[in-house]
Coordinates of C-alpha atoms in Angstrom, one line a residue:
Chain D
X12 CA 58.0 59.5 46.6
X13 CA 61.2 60.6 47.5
X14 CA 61.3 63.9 49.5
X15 CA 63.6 65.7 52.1
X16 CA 62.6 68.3 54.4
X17 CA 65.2 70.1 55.9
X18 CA 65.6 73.9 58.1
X19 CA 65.1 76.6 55.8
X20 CA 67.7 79.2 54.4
X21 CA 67.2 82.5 53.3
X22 CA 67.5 81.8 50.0
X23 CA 64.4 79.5 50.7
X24 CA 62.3 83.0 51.3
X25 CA 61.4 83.5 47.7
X26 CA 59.7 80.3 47.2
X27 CA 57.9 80.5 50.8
X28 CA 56.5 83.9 49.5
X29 CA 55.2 82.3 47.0
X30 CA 53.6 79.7 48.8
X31 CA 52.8 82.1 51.7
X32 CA 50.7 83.7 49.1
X33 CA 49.2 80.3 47.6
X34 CA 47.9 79.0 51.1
X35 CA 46.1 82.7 51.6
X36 CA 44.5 82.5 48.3
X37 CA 43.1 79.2 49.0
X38 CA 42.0 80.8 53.0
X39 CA 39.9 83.4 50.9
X40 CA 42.1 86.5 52.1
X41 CA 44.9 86.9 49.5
X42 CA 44.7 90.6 50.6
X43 CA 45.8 90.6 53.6
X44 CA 49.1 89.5 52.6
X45 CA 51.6 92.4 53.2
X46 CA 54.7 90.8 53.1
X47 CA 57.5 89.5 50.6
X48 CA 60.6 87.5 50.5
X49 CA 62.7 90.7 51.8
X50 CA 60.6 91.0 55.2
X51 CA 61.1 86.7 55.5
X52 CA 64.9 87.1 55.1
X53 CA 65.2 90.0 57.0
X54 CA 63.2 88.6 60.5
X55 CA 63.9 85.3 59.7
X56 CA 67.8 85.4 59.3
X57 CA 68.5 88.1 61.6
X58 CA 70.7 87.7 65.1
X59 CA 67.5 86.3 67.3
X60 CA 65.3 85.6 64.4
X61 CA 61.3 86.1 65.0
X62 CA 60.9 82.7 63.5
X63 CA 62.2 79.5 62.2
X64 CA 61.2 77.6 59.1
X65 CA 61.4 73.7 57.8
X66 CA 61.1 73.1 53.9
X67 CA 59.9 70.5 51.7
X68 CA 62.2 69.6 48.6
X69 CA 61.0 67.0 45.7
X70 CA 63.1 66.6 42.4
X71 CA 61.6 67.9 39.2
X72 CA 60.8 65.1 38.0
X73 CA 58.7 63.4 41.1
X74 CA 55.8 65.9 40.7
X75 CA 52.4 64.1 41.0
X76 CA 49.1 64.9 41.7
X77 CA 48.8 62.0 44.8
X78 CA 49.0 62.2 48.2
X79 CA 52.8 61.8 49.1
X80 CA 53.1 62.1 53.4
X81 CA 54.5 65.4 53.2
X82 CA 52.1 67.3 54.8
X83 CA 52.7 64.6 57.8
X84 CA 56.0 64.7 57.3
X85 CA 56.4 68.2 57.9
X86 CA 54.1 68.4 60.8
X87 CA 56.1 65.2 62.1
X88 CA 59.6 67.0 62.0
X89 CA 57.9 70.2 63.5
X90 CA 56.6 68.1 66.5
X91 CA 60.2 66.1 66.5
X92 CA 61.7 70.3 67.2
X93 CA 59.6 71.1 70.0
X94 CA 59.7 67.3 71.6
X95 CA 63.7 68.4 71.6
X96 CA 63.3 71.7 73.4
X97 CA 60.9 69.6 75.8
X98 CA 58.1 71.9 75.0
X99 CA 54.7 70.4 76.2
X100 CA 52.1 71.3 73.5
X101 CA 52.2 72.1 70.0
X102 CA 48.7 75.1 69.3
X103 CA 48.0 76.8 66.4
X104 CA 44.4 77.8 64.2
X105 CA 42.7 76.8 61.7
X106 CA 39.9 78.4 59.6
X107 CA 36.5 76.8 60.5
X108 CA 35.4 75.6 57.2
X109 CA 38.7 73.9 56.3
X110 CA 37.5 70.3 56.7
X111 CA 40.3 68.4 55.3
X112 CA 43.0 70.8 57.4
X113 CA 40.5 70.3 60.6
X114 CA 40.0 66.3 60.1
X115 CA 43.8 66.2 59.4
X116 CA 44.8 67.6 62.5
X117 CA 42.2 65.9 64.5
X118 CA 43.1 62.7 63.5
X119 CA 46.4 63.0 64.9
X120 CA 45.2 63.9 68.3
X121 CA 44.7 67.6 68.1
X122 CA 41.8 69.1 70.2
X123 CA 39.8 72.0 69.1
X124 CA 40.0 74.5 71.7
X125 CA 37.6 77.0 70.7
X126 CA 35.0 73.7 70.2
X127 CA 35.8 72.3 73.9
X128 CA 37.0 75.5 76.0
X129 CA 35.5 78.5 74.4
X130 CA 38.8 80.1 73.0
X131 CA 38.9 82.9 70.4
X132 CA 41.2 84.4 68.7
X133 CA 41.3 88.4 69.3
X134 CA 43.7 91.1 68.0
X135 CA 44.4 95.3 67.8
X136 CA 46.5 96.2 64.9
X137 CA 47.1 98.9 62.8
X138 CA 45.0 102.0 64.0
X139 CA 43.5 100.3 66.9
X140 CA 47.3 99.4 68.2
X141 CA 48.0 102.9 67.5
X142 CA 45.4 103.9 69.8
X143 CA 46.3 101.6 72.4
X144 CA 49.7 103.1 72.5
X145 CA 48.2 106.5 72.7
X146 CA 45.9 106.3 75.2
X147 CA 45.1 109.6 77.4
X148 CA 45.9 110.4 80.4
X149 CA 49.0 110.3 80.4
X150 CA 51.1 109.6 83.2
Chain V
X14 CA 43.5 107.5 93.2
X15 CA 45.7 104.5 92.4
X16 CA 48.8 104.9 92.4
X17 CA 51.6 101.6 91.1
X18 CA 54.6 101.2 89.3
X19 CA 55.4 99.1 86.0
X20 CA 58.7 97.2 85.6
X21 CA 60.5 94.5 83.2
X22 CA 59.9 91.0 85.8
X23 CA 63.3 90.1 87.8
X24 CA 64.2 86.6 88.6
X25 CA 63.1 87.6 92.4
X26 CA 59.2 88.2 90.8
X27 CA 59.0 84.2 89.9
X28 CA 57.1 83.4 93.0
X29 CA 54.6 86.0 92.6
X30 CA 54.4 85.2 88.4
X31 CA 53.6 81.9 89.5
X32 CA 50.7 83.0 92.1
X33 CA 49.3 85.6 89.4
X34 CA 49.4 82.7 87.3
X35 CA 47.9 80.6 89.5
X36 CA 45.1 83.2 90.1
X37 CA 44.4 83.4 86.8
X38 CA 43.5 80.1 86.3
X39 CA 41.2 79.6 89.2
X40 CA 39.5 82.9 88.0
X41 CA 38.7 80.8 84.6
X42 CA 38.1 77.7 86.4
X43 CA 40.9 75.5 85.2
X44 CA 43.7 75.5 87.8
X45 CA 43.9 71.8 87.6
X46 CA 45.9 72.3 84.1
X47 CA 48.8 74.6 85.6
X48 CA 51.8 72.0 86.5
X49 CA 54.6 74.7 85.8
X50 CA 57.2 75.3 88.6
X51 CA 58.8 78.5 89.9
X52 CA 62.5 76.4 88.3
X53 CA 60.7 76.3 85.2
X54 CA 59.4 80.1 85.3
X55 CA 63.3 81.1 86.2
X56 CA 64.8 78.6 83.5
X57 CA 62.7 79.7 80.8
X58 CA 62.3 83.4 81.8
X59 CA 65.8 84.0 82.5
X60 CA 68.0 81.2 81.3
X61 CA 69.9 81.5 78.1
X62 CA 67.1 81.2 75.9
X63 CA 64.0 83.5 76.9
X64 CA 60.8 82.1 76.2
X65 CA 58.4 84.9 77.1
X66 CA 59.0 88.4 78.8
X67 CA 56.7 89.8 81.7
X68 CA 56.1 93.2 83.1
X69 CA 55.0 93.3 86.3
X70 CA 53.0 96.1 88.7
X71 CA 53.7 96.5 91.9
X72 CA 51.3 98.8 94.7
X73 CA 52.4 100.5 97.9
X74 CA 51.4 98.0 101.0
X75 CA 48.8 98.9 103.6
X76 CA 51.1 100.0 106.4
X77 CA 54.2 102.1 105.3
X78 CA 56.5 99.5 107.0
X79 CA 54.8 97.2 104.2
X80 CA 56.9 96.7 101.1
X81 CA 55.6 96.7 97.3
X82 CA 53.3 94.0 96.6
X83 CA 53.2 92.6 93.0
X84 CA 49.9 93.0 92.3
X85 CA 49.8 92.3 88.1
X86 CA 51.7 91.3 85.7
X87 CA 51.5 90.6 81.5
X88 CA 53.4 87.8 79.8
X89 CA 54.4 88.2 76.5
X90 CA 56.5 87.0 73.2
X91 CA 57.3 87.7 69.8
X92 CA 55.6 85.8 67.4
X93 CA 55.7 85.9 63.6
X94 CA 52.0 86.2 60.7
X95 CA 53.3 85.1 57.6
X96 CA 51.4 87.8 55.8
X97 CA 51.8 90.5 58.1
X98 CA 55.2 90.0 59.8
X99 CA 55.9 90.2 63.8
X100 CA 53.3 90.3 66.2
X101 CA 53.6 90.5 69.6
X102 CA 51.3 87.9 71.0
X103 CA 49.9 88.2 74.9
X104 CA 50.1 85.1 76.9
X105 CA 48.8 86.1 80.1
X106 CA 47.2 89.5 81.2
X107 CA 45.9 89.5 84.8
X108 CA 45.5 92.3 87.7
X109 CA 44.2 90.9 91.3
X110 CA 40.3 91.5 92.2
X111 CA 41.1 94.1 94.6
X112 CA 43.4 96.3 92.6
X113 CA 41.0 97.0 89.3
X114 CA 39.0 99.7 88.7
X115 CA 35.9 100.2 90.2
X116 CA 33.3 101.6 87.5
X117 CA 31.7 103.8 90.4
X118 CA 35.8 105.5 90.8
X119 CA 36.6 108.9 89.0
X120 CA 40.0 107.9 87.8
X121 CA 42.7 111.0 87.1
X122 CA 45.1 108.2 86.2
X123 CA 44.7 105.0 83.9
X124 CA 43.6 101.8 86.1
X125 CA 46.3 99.3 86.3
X126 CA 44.9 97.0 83.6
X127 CA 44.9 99.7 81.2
X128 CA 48.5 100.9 82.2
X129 CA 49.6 97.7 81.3
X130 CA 47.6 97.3 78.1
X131 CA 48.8 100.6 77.0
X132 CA 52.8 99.7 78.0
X133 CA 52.2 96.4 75.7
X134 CA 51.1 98.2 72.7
X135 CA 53.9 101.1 73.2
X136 CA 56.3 97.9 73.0
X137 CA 54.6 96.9 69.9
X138 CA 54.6 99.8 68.0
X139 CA 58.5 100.1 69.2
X140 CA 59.6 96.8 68.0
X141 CA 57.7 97.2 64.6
X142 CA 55.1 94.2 65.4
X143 CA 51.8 95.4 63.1
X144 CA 49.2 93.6 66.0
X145 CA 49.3 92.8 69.2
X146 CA 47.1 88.9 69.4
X147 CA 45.6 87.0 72.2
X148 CA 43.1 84.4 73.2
X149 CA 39.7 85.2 75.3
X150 CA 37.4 82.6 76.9
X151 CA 34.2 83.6 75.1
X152 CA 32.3 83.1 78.3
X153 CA 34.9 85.8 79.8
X154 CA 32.3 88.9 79.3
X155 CA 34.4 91.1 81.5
X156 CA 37.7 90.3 79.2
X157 CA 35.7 90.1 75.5
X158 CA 34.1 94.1 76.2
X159 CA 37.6 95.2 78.1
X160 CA 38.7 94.3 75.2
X161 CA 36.3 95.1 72.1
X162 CA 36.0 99.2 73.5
X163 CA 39.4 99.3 72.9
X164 CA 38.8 98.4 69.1
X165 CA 39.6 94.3 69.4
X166 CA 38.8 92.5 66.8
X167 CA 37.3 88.7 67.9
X168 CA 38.9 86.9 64.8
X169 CA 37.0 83.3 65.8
X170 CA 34.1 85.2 65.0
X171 CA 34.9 87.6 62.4
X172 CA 37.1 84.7 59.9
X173 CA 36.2 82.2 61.6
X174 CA 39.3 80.9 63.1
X175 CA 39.9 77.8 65.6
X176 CA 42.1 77.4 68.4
X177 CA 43.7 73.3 67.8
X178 CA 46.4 72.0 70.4
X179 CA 48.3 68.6 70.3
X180 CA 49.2 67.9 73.9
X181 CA 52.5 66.2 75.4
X182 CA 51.5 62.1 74.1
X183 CA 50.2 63.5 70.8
X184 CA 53.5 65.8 70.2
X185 CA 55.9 62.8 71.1
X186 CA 53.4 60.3 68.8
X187 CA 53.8 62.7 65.7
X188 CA 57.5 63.6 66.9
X189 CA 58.4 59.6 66.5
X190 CA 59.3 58.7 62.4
X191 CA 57.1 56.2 60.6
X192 CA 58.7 52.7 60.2
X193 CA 60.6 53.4 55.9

């Protein structure tokens, strides 16, 4: 299977909507997607963009229902990035009943934190942010 | 009544980052993993690219003749949720023993750990990020109800997510192409 994974451009944003939106259907929260292609291109693309982005690319005609490396060959080529800017650990989550996704990541040497050290995931947003912000006295 | 100033961090405030830091990780019993360096703190703070941001908060010392002593600090980045857009996430929050509210104290005046808590999400709303994310130590009571009064939500618990790391050997293994 031929396939090319290079940085993505904005014009890429449309597609990685769509896909955004196809990975959190399959996590069970399709709602809680509240973004399109315009918010990708606009913090992706910007002067100190919020993020960067690799793609996957097969021709037309190579579409197949087997397993083809490119799930490792995109998590290869993000570990080849931050092995370049010397970074010293490569985190990130994963839903708990996500087998394959856990076993995946596992059998390339990733530990689960929250297993081994207790970790959890916390956030404020949307009213409870607000709040924050607002919080009496004031100075 | 407690009175302290919050500021951006300076490259003069890497020492005390680094004991905070340090602090820190005794307080959750895993020192042993800190190997960063003050060069590495001022490189990656304040070198071309910035890496995180810190606030820091400084206290009046004892004696007048005393300077301010650094007595807190937050680290911080921008990150990005695909479905929600940019976050600000919250690397390291810490405020020394001795400097933190006492339950038994009236306070006129937010504690130091709130100041700084409330700073961060001011920052947040500022810069358009729609949540402000972290991670706790579940066996960190103090830190999970600090937390959960001021309407956290524990997302290990409530979706069910996991926190997964690849350290240095695993990164360079995956970083290294397959033989064609």
């Amino acid at each position: 299977m031929n396939f090319k994974i290079r940085a993505a451009t904005k014009e890429d944003c449309k597609e990685i909507s769509r896909m955004i939106l196809e990975l959190a259907v399959f996590e069970k929260m399709p709602d809680q997607v509240k973004i399109s292609h315009e918010e990708l291109e606009r913090d992706g693309f910007c002067q100190n963009p919020f993020f960067e982005c690799l793609v996957a690319e097969v021709p037309e005609e190579n579409k197949s229902k087997e397993g083809n490396g490119i799930g490792k060959g995109l998590l290869s080529k993000v570990a080849e990035v931050g092995k370049k800017k010397q970074c010293v650990r490569l985190q990130l989550s994963v839903l708990d009943w996500n087998t394959p996704a856990r076993d995946f990541y596992a059998a390339k040497g990733a530990l689960d934190l929250t297993d081994s050290e207790g970790w959890h995931f916390i956030r404020f947003d949307n009213q409870n942010l607000d709040h924050l912000a607002n919080e009496a006295p004031k100075d | 009544k407690m009175e302290y100033k919050l500021r951006k961090a300076e490259p003069k405030d890497v020492p005390d980052i680094l004991r905070l830091v340090k602090e820190l990780a005794k307080y959750e019993e895993m020192e042993h993993q800190v190997t960063l360096t003050e060069k590495d703190l001022l490189e990656d703070g304040f070198g071309e690219t910035q890496f995180y941001h810190c606030i820091i908060t400084e206290v009046q010392g004892e004696d007048s003749s005393d300077g301010l002593k650094v007595v807190g600090f937050a680290m911080y980045y921008f990150t990005y949720d695909p479905w929600v857009g940019k976050q600000l996430y919250l690397e390291e929050f810490y405020v020394m023993q001795e400097y933190r509210v006492n339950k038994n104290q009236t306070q006129t005046r937010l504690g130091i750990g709130s100041g700084l808590l409330r700073h961060l999400s001011n920052l947040a709303m500022k810069t358009r990020c729609t949540g402000m994310m972290f991670v706790v130590a579940e066996n960190n009571e103090p830190s999970v109800q600090f937390y959960k009064r001021r309407g956290a939500e524990d997302l290990s618990q409530e979706e069910g997510w996991r926190l997964f790391r690849f350290d240095k050997n695993s990164l360079v293994k995956m970083a290294t192409p397959a033989e064609e």
